[in-house]
Amino acid sequence: MVSIIVPGRNEGENLYQLAYSLKEQTYSNFELIIIDDGSDDDTKVICQSLLSLGLITKFLRNDVRGGKASAANLGLRYSKGKFVVHIDADCSFDRDAIENILIPFYENEKIGAIGGNVQVRNYNESLLTTLQAIEYYDNISIGRIALSQIGIYRQISGAFGAFRRSVLDCVGGWDIGPGLDGDITVKVRKLNYRIHFEPTAVCQTRVPATVKKLVKQRLRWDKSLIRFRLRKHKDVFFPTQSFNWSNFISFVENITFNLILNFKWYIYILDIFFSYTGLILFILPINLFIYTVYNCLKYILFSFFRERKNEPVAYYLPFLPLMVFYFGYFLRVVRTVAYLQEFFLRKSYEDEWNPAKSSRHAKAMRI
């Protein structure tokens, strides 16, 4: 049997859609456990209704909010499955998603955890959600296919990820976040298990539709690189008894492309402004043109490898020129702020995503 655990807070409005989406799965031998992390909406009433309809198996509740990791670990404690699937409440799934995310476990005993293919359900809600949909298609889904193939896939998405129960027991479940998805992936990798990305296991999620919400989400995500890669799991860089080359390369790749090259970009821009002042009006438009052409070619090429498309390729083409500004400038600035805040001020411990008591505990334990 498989245990599907859904930790969340104030997710009542999403639970009916989630339960019916899972009811239609081709694989049905699972228990569905909802864990309410101290909600003050109608989650409790809705879950009691879902229980009476037989759409969920268990409803657990933290009367006092303990954070997502606390809720996930509560669900893990009461689950019975050989495999545990962790999902977010605002997700819906293709009918074969649960079946497809489980198959690799039976094909390779060294696989300890599997990430599902998360796509954007509200891609047509606003310009911002459309750009995120393109980002999820290209940089997240296709990127994870490549990283998985070469053995350095580093992050099981909390929205849709599956784990061997025995592996979760070995690592002690989830530690306090933010960034607990990447953290638990590293913990599993340290046990020398393989991490696999399964592109045919498709789930749809809602992404932030406003700039304010997106910035808040990405600041939280990006801080985890400093907190977990450079601090908590820095032992990956040293030749200890548990040293593993694939973990080392995974970290180096992550830090090089997301941290070092991110700051190097500012040096590049300053060099242009001070060394080639007279050519700025020529260099910048050429730069934008080259990156736009690159984004278009990349998107069209990658479209051949996508398992699932919400819209034809042509739907997204008019938006591709904007990806330079979205990914190359906007998200770069957000990443930079997140890195600086975490590196110098350890701001992740002040994030409202966790209750203050949990963050104080995590900070004291240096996790």
CSV table of C-alpha atoms in Angstrom, one decimal:
chain,number,residue,atom,x,y,z
A,1,MET,CA,0.0,0.0,0.0
A,2,VAL,CA,1.0,3.6,-0.6
A,3,SER,CA,0.4,6.5,1.8
A,4,ILE,CA,-0.4,9.9,0.3
A,5,ILE,CA,0.2,12.6,2.9
A,6,VAL,CA,-1.0,16.2,2.5
A,7,PRO,CA,0.3,18.6,5.1
A,8,GLY,CA,-1.1,22.1,4.9
A,9,ARG,CA,-2.6,25.2,6.6
A,10,ASN,CA,-5.8,27.0,5.5
A,11,GLU,CA,-6.1,24.8,2.4
A,12,GLY,CA,-9.8,24.0,2.8
A,13,GLU,CA,-10.9,25.5,-0.5
A,14,ASN,CA,-8.5,23.1,-2.4
A,15,LEU,CA,-9.3,19.8,-0.7
A,16,TYR,CA,-12.4,18.7,-2.6
A,17,GLN,CA,-10.6,19.2,-6.0
A,18,LEU,CA,-7.6,17.3,-4.6
A,19,ALA,CA,-9.7,14.4,-3.2
A,20,TYR,CA,-11.6,13.9,-6.4
A,21,SER,CA,-8.5,14.2,-8.5
A,22,LEU,CA,-7.0,11.3,-6.5
A,23,LYS,CA,-10.2,9.3,-6.6
A,24,GLU,CA,-9.8,9.1,-10.4
A,25,GLN,CA,-6.3,7.6,-10.2
A,26,THR,CA,-5.5,4.4,-12.2
A,27,TYR,CA,-3.6,3.2,-9.0
A,28,SER,CA,-6.1,3.1,-6.1
A,29,ASN,CA,-4.3,1.0,-3.4
A,30,PHE,CA,-3.5,4.1,-1.3
A,31,GLU,CA,-4.5,5.8,2.0
A,32,LEU,CA,-5.0,9.5,1.8
A,33,ILE,CA,-4.1,11.4,5.0
A,34,ILE,CA,-4.8,15.1,5.4
A,35,ILE,CA,-2.8,16.9,8.1
A,36,ASP,CA,-4.2,20.3,9.2
A,37,ASP,CA,-1.5,22.5,10.6
A,38,GLY,CA,-3.6,24.7,12.9
A,39,SER,CA,-5.8,26.1,10.2
A,40,ASP,CA,-8.3,28.9,11.1
A,41,ASP,CA,-10.4,28.3,7.9
A,42,ASP,CA,-13.0,25.5,7.3
A,43,THR,CA,-10.4,22.8,6.8
A,44,LYS,CA,-11.7,20.8,9.8
A,45,VAL,CA,-15.4,20.8,8.6
A,46,ILE,CA,-14.4,20.1,5.0
A,47,CYS,CA,-12.2,17.1,6.0
A,48,GLN,CA,-15.0,15.7,8.2
A,49,SER,CA,-17.2,15.9,5.2
A,50,LEU,CA,-14.6,14.2,3.0
A,51,LEU,CA,-14.2,11.4,5.7
A,52,SER,CA,-17.9,10.8,5.7
A,53,LEU,CA,-17.9,10.5,1.8
A,54,GLY,CA,-15.0,8.1,2.0
A,55,LEU,CA,-12.7,10.3,-0.1
A,56,ILE,CA,-9.9,10.6,2.5
A,57,THR,CA,-8.6,7.9,4.9
A,58,LYS,CA,-7.5,9.9,7.9
A,59,PHE,CA,-7.7,13.5,9.1
A,60,LEU,CA,-5.0,14.6,11.6
A,61,ARG,CA,-4.8,18.1,13.1
A,62,ASN,CA,-2.2,20.1,15.0
A,63,ASP,CA,-4.4,22.4,17.1
A,64,VAL,CA,-1.3,24.7,17.5
A,65,ARG,CA,0.6,25.4,14.3
A,66,GLY,CA,3.9,23.6,14.1
A,67,GLY,CA,5.0,24.3,10.6
A,68,LYS,CA,4.9,22.2,7.4
A,69,ALA,CA,7.7,19.8,8.5
A,70,SER,CA,5.8,19.1,11.8
A,71,ALA,CA,2.6,18.3,9.9
A,72,ALA,CA,4.4,16.1,7.4
A,73,ASN,CA,6.1,14.2,10.1
A,74,LEU,CA,2.8,13.7,11.9
A,75,GLY,CA,1.3,12.2,8.7
A,76,LEU,CA,4.4,10.0,8.3
A,77,ARG,CA,4.0,8.7,11.9
A,78,TYR,CA,0.4,7.6,11.3
A,79,SER,CA,0.9,6.3,7.7
A,80,LYS,CA,1.2,2.6,6.9
A,81,GLY,CA,2.4,2.5,3.3
A,82,LYS,CA,5.6,1.0,2.0
A,83,PHE,CA,6.0,4.2,-0.1
A,84,VAL,CA,5.0,7.7,1.0
A,85,VAL,CA,3.9,10.3,-1.5
A,86,HIS,CA,4.1,13.9,-0.3
A,87,ILE,CA,1.8,16.4,-2.1
A,88,ASP,CA,0.6,19.9,-1.7
A,89,ALA,CA,-3.2,20.5,-1.2
A,90,ASP,CA,-3.5,22.9,-4.2
A,91,CYS,CA,-2.4,20.3,-6.7
A,92,SER,CA,-4.4,18.2,-9.1
A,93,PHE,CA,-3.1,15.1,-11.0
A,94,ASP,CA,-3.2,13.3,-14.3
A,95,ARG,CA,-5.1,10.1,-13.9
A,96,ASP,CA,-1.9,8.0,-14.0
A,97,ALA,CA,0.3,10.3,-12.0
A,98,ILE,CA,0.5,8.2,-8.8
A,99,GLU,CA,1.0,5.0,-10.8
A,100,ASN,CA,3.8,6.6,-12.8
A,101,ILE,CA,5.7,8.0,-9.9
A,102,LEU,CA,5.8,4.6,-8.2
A,103,ILE,CA,7.0,2.5,-11.1
A,104,PRO,CA,10.7,3.5,-10.9
A,105,PHE,CA,10.9,2.2,-7.4
A,106,TYR,CA,10.2,-1.3,-8.7
A,107,GLU,CA,12.6,-0.9,-11.6
A,108,ASN,CA,15.6,0.1,-9.5
A,109,GLU,CA,16.1,-0.7,-5.8
A,110,LYS,CA,18.7,2.0,-5.4
A,111,ILE,CA,16.2,4.7,-6.1
A,112,GLY,CA,15.2,6.3,-2.7
A,113,ALA,CA,13.0,9.2,-3.8
A,114,ILE,CA,11.3,10.3,-7.0
A,115,GLY,CA,10.2,13.8,-8.0
A,116,GLY,CA,7.0,14.3,-10.0
A,117,ASN,CA,6.6,16.6,-13.0
A,118,VAL,CA,5.0,19.8,-11.6
A,119,GLN,CA,3.3,22.1,-14.1
A,120,VAL,CA,1.3,25.3,-13.9
A,121,ARG,CA,-2.5,25.0,-13.8
A,122,ASN,CA,-3.3,28.7,-13.7
A,123,TYR,CA,-1.0,29.5,-16.7
A,124,ASN,CA,-3.6,31.7,-18.3
A,125,GLU,CA,-4.5,33.7,-15.2
A,126,SER,CA,-2.1,36.6,-15.8
A,127,LEU,CA,1.1,37.5,-17.6
A,128,LEU,CA,3.1,36.5,-14.6
A,129,THR,CA,1.6,33.0,-14.4
A,130,THR,CA,2.2,32.5,-18.1
A,131,LEU,CA,5.9,33.4,-17.7
A,132,GLN,CA,6.1,31.0,-14.7
A,133,ALA,CA,4.5,28.3,-16.8
A,134,ILE,CA,7.3,28.7,-19.4
A,135,GLU,CA,9.9,28.6,-16.6
A,136,TYR,CA,8.4,25.4,-15.2
A,137,TYR,CA,8.5,23.8,-18.7
A,138,ASP,CA,12.0,24.8,-19.6
A,139,ASN,CA,14.2,25.4,-16.5
A,140,ILE,CA,12.5,23.2,-14.0
A,141,SER,CA,11.0,20.1,-15.8
A,142,ILE,CA,13.5,19.8,-18.6
A,143,GLY,CA,16.4,20.7,-16.4
A,144,ARG,CA,15.4,18.0,-13.9
A,145,ILE,CA,15.2,15.4,-16.7
A,146,ALA,CA,18.8,16.2,-17.6
A,147,LEU,CA,20.0,16.3,-13.9
A,148,SER,CA,18.3,13.0,-13.2
A,149,GLN,CA,19.9,11.3,-16.2
A,150,ILE,CA,23.4,12.3,-15.1
A,151,GLY,CA,22.7,11.4,-11.4
A,152,ILE,CA,22.9,14.9,-9.8
A,153,TYR,CA,19.2,15.7,-9.5
A,154,ARG,CA,19.0,17.6,-6.2
A,155,GLN,CA,15.5,18.6,-5.3
A,156,ILE,CA,12.3,16.6,-4.9
A,157,SER,CA,9.4,19.0,-5.1
A,158,GLY,CA,7.2,19.2,-2.1
A,159,ALA,CA,4.2,19.6,-4.4
A,160,PHE,CA,4.7,16.0,-5.7
A,161,GLY,CA,7.4,13.7,-4.5
A,162,ALA,CA,7.5,10.0,-3.5
A,163,PHE,CA,9.8,8.3,-1.0
A,164,ARG,CA,10.6,4.8,0.2
A,165,ARG,CA,9.2,4.5,3.7
A,166,SER,CA,12.3,2.9,5.0
A,167,VAL,CA,14.4,5.8,3.7
A,168,LEU,CA,12.2,8.4,5.4
A,169,ASP,CA,12.5,6.5,8.6
A,170,CYS,CA,16.3,6.4,8.2
A,171,VAL,CA,16.6,10.2,7.7
A,172,GLY,CA,14.1,11.0,10.5
A,173,GLY,CA,11.5,12.6,8.2
A,174,TRP,CA,11.5,16.3,7.3
A,175,ASP,CA,13.5,19.0,9.1
A,176,ILE,CA,12.2,22.5,9.7
A,177,GLY,CA,12.2,24.7,6.6
A,178,PRO,CA,11.9,26.8,4.6
A,179,GLY,CA,13.6,24.7,1.9
A,180,LEU,CA,12.7,21.4,3.5
A,181,ASP,CA,12.2,19.8,0.0
A,182,GLY,CA,15.9,20.3,-1.0
A,183,ASP,CA,17.0,19.4,2.5
A,184,ILE,CA,15.4,16.0,2.6
A,185,THR,CA,16.6,15.3,-0.9
A,186,VAL,CA,20.2,15.9,0.2
A,187,LYS,CA,19.6,13.7,3.3
A,188,VAL,CA,18.4,10.8,1.1
A,189,ARG,CA,21.3,11.3,-1.3
A,190,LYS,CA,23.8,11.1,1.6
A,191,LEU,CA,22.5,7.5,2.2
A,192,ASN,CA,23.8,6.8,-1.3
A,193,TYR,CA,20.3,6.3,-2.8
A,194,ARG,CA,19.6,7.6,-6.3
A,195,ILE,CA,17.1,10.4,-6.8
A,196,HIS,CA,15.0,10.1,-9.9
A,197,PHE,CA,12.8,12.6,-11.8
A,198,GLU,CA,9.7,11.0,-13.5
A,199,PRO,CA,8.4,13.2,-16.3
A,200,THR,CA,5.3,11.1,-16.9
A,201,ALA,CA,4.1,11.7,-13.4
A,202,VAL,CA,2.3,15.0,-14.0
A,203,CYS,CA,0.7,17.2,-11.4
A,204,GLN,CA,-0.7,20.7,-11.9
A,205,THR,CA,-0.2,23.4,-9.3
A,206,ARG,CA,-1.2,27.0,-8.8
A,207,VAL,CA,1.6,29.6,-8.9
A,208,PRO,CA,1.6,33.1,-7.5
A,209,ALA,CA,-0.4,35.5,-9.7
A,210,THR,CA,0.9,38.8,-8.3
A,211,VAL,CA,4.5,40.2,-8.1
A,212,LYS,CA,4.3,40.5,-4.3
A,213,LYS,CA,3.4,36.9,-3.8
A,214,LEU,CA,5.9,35.6,-6.3
A,215,VAL,CA,8.8,37.7,-4.7
A,216,LYS,CA,7.8,36.3,-1.3
A,217,GLN,CA,7.9,32.7,-2.6
A,218,ARG,CA,11.2,33.1,-4.5
A,219,LEU,CA,12.9,34.8,-1.6
A,220,ARG,CA,12.0,31.8,0.5
A,221,TRP,CA,13.1,29.3,-2.1
A,222,ASP,CA,16.4,31.0,-2.9
A,223,LYS,CA,17.5,31.5,0.7
A,224,SER,CA,17.6,27.7,1.1
A,225,LEU,CA,20.7,27.5,-1.2
A,226,ILE,CA,22.7,29.4,1.4
A,227,ARG,CA,21.1,27.8,4.5
A,228,PHE,CA,21.3,24.2,3.4
A,229,ARG,CA,24.0,23.9,0.7
A,230,LEU,CA,26.6,26.2,2.3
A,231,ARG,CA,25.8,25.8,6.0
A,232,LYS,CA,23.8,22.7,7.0
A,233,HIS,CA,25.2,20.3,4.5
A,234,LYS,CA,28.7,21.8,3.9
A,235,ASP,CA,30.2,18.4,4.8
A,236,VAL,CA,29.4,17.3,1.2
A,237,PHE,CA,32.4,19.4,0.1
A,238,PHE,CA,34.9,17.6,2.4
A,239,PRO,CA,36.6,14.2,2.1
A,240,THR,CA,34.8,12.6,5.0
A,241,GLN,CA,33.8,8.9,5.3
A,242,SER,CA,30.5,9.6,3.7
A,243,PHE,CA,32.0,11.6,0.8
A,244,ASN,CA,30.2,10.9,-2.5
A,245,TRP,CA,31.3,12.4,-5.8
A,246,SER,CA,27.8,12.7,-7.3
A,247,ASN,CA,26.7,14.7,-4.2
A,248,PHE,CA,29.8,16.9,-4.5
A,249,ILE,CA,29.2,17.5,-8.2
A,250,SER,CA,25.5,18.2,-7.6
A,251,PHE,CA,26.4,20.9,-5.0
A,252,VAL,CA,29.1,22.4,-7.1
A,253,GLU,CA,26.8,22.6,-10.1
A,254,ASN,CA,24.0,24.2,-8.0
A,255,ILE,CA,26.3,26.8,-6.4
A,256,THR,CA,28.2,27.6,-9.6
A,257,PHE,CA,25.2,28.3,-11.8
A,258,ASN,CA,22.9,29.8,-9.2
A,259,LEU,CA,25.2,31.6,-6.9
A,260,ILE,CA,28.6,32.4,-8.4
A,261,LEU,CA,27.4,33.1,-11.9
A,262,ASN,CA,24.6,35.2,-10.5
A,263,PHE,CA,27.0,37.6,-8.8
A,264,LYS,CA,29.4,37.4,-11.8
A,265,TRP,CA,26.6,38.9,-13.9
A,266,TYR,CA,26.8,42.1,-12.0
A,267,ILE,CA,30.6,42.3,-12.6
A,268,TYR,CA,29.8,41.8,-16.3
A,269,ILE,CA,27.2,44.6,-16.4
A,270,LEU,CA,29.5,47.0,-14.5
A,271,ASP,CA,32.4,46.2,-16.9
A,272,ILE,CA,30.2,47.0,-19.9
A,273,PHE,CA,29.1,50.3,-18.4
A,274,PHE,CA,32.6,51.5,-17.4
A,275,SER,CA,34.8,49.9,-20.1
A,276,TYR,CA,32.5,50.2,-23.1
A,277,THR,CA,30.4,53.2,-22.3
A,278,GLY,CA,30.2,54.4,-25.9
A,279,LEU,CA,28.9,51.1,-27.1
A,280,ILE,CA,26.2,50.5,-24.5
A,281,LEU,CA,23.4,51.4,-26.9
A,282,PHE,CA,24.7,48.7,-29.3
A,283,ILE,CA,25.7,46.0,-26.8
A,284,LEU,CA,22.5,45.8,-24.7
A,285,PRO,CA,20.0,45.5,-27.7
A,286,ILE,CA,22.3,42.9,-29.3
A,287,ASN,CA,22.4,41.1,-25.9
A,288,LEU,CA,18.6,41.1,-25.6
A,289,PHE,CA,18.2,39.9,-29.2
A,290,ILE,CA,20.7,37.0,-28.7
A,291,TYR,CA,19.0,35.8,-25.5
A,292,THR,CA,15.5,36.1,-27.0
A,293,VAL,CA,16.5,34.0,-30.0
A,294,TYR,CA,18.2,31.5,-27.6
A,295,ASN,CA,15.0,31.3,-25.5
A,296,CYS,CA,12.8,30.7,-28.6
A,297,LEU,CA,15.1,28.0,-30.0
A,298,LYS,CA,15.4,26.3,-26.6
A,299,TYR,CA,11.7,26.4,-26.0
A,300,ILE,CA,10.9,24.9,-29.4
A,301,LEU,CA,13.6,22.2,-29.1
A,302,PHE,CA,12.5,21.2,-25.6
A,303,SER,CA,8.9,21.0,-26.7
A,304,PHE,CA,9.7,17.7,-28.3
A,305,PHE,CA,10.6,16.2,-24.9
A,306,ARG,CA,7.5,17.4,-22.9
A,307,GLU,CA,5.2,14.7,-21.8
A,308,ARG,CA,2.2,17.0,-21.3
A,309,LYS,CA,1.3,20.3,-22.8
A,310,ASN,CA,-1.5,22.5,-21.4
A,311,GLU,CA,-1.4,24.5,-24.7
A,312,PRO,CA,0.2,24.1,-28.1
A,313,VAL,CA,3.8,25.5,-28.5
A,314,ALA,CA,2.5,28.5,-30.5
A,315,TYR,CA,0.5,29.7,-27.5
A,316,TYR,CA,3.6,30.6,-25.6
A,317,LEU,CA,5.7,31.9,-28.4
A,318,PRO,CA,4.6,35.6,-28.1
A,319,PHE,CA,5.6,35.6,-24.5
A,320,LEU,CA,9.1,34.2,-25.0
A,321,PRO,CA,10.8,37.6,-25.6
A,322,LEU,CA,9.7,38.6,-22.1
A,323,MET,CA,11.6,35.7,-20.5
A,324,VAL,CA,14.8,37.7,-20.7
A,325,PHE,CA,13.3,40.4,-18.5
A,326,TYR,CA,11.5,37.9,-16.2
A,327,PHE,CA,14.2,35.3,-15.7
A,328,GLY,CA,17.3,37.3,-16.6
A,329,TYR,CA,16.6,40.5,-14.7
A,330,PHE,CA,13.6,40.2,-12.3
A,331,LEU,CA,14.3,36.8,-10.8
A,332,ARG,CA,18.1,37.5,-10.8
A,333,VAL,CA,17.5,40.6,-8.5
A,334,VAL,CA,15.2,38.5,-6.3
A,335,ARG,CA,17.8,35.8,-6.0
A,336,THR,CA,20.5,38.3,-5.2
A,337,VAL,CA,18.5,39.8,-2.4
A,338,ALA,CA,17.7,36.4,-1.0
A,339,TYR,CA,21.3,35.3,-1.0
A,340,LEU,CA,22.5,38.5,0.7
A,341,GLN,CA,19.7,38.4,3.3
A,342,GLU,CA,20.5,34.8,4.2
A,343,PHE,CA,24.3,35.0,4.0
A,344,PHE,CA,24.6,38.1,6.2
A,345,LEU,CA,21.3,38.2,8.3
A,346,ARG,CA,20.0,34.6,8.3
A,347,LYS,CA,16.6,35.9,7.4
A,348,SER,CA,15.1,32.4,6.7
A,349,TYR,CA,14.8,32.0,10.4
A,350,GLU,CA,12.4,35.1,10.5
A,351,ASP,CA,10.2,33.8,7.7
A,352,GLU,CA,6.5,33.8,8.6
A,353,TRP,CA,6.2,30.5,6.6
A,354,ASN,CA,7.2,28.8,9.9
A,355,PRO,CA,5.9,29.6,13.3
A,356,ALA,CA,8.4,31.6,15.3
A,357,LYS,CA,8.9,28.9,17.9
A,358,SER,CA,9.9,26.4,15.2
A,359,SER,CA,12.4,28.8,13.6
A,360,ARG,CA,14.0,29.6,17.0
A,361,HIS,CA,14.3,25.9,17.6
A,362,ALA,CA,15.9,25.3,14.1
A,363,LYS,CA,18.3,28.2,14.6
A,364,ALA,CA,19.4,26.9,18.0
A,365,MET,CA,20.0,23.5,16.4
A,366,ARG,CA,21.8,25.0,13.4
A,367,ILE,CA,19.4,23.3,11.0
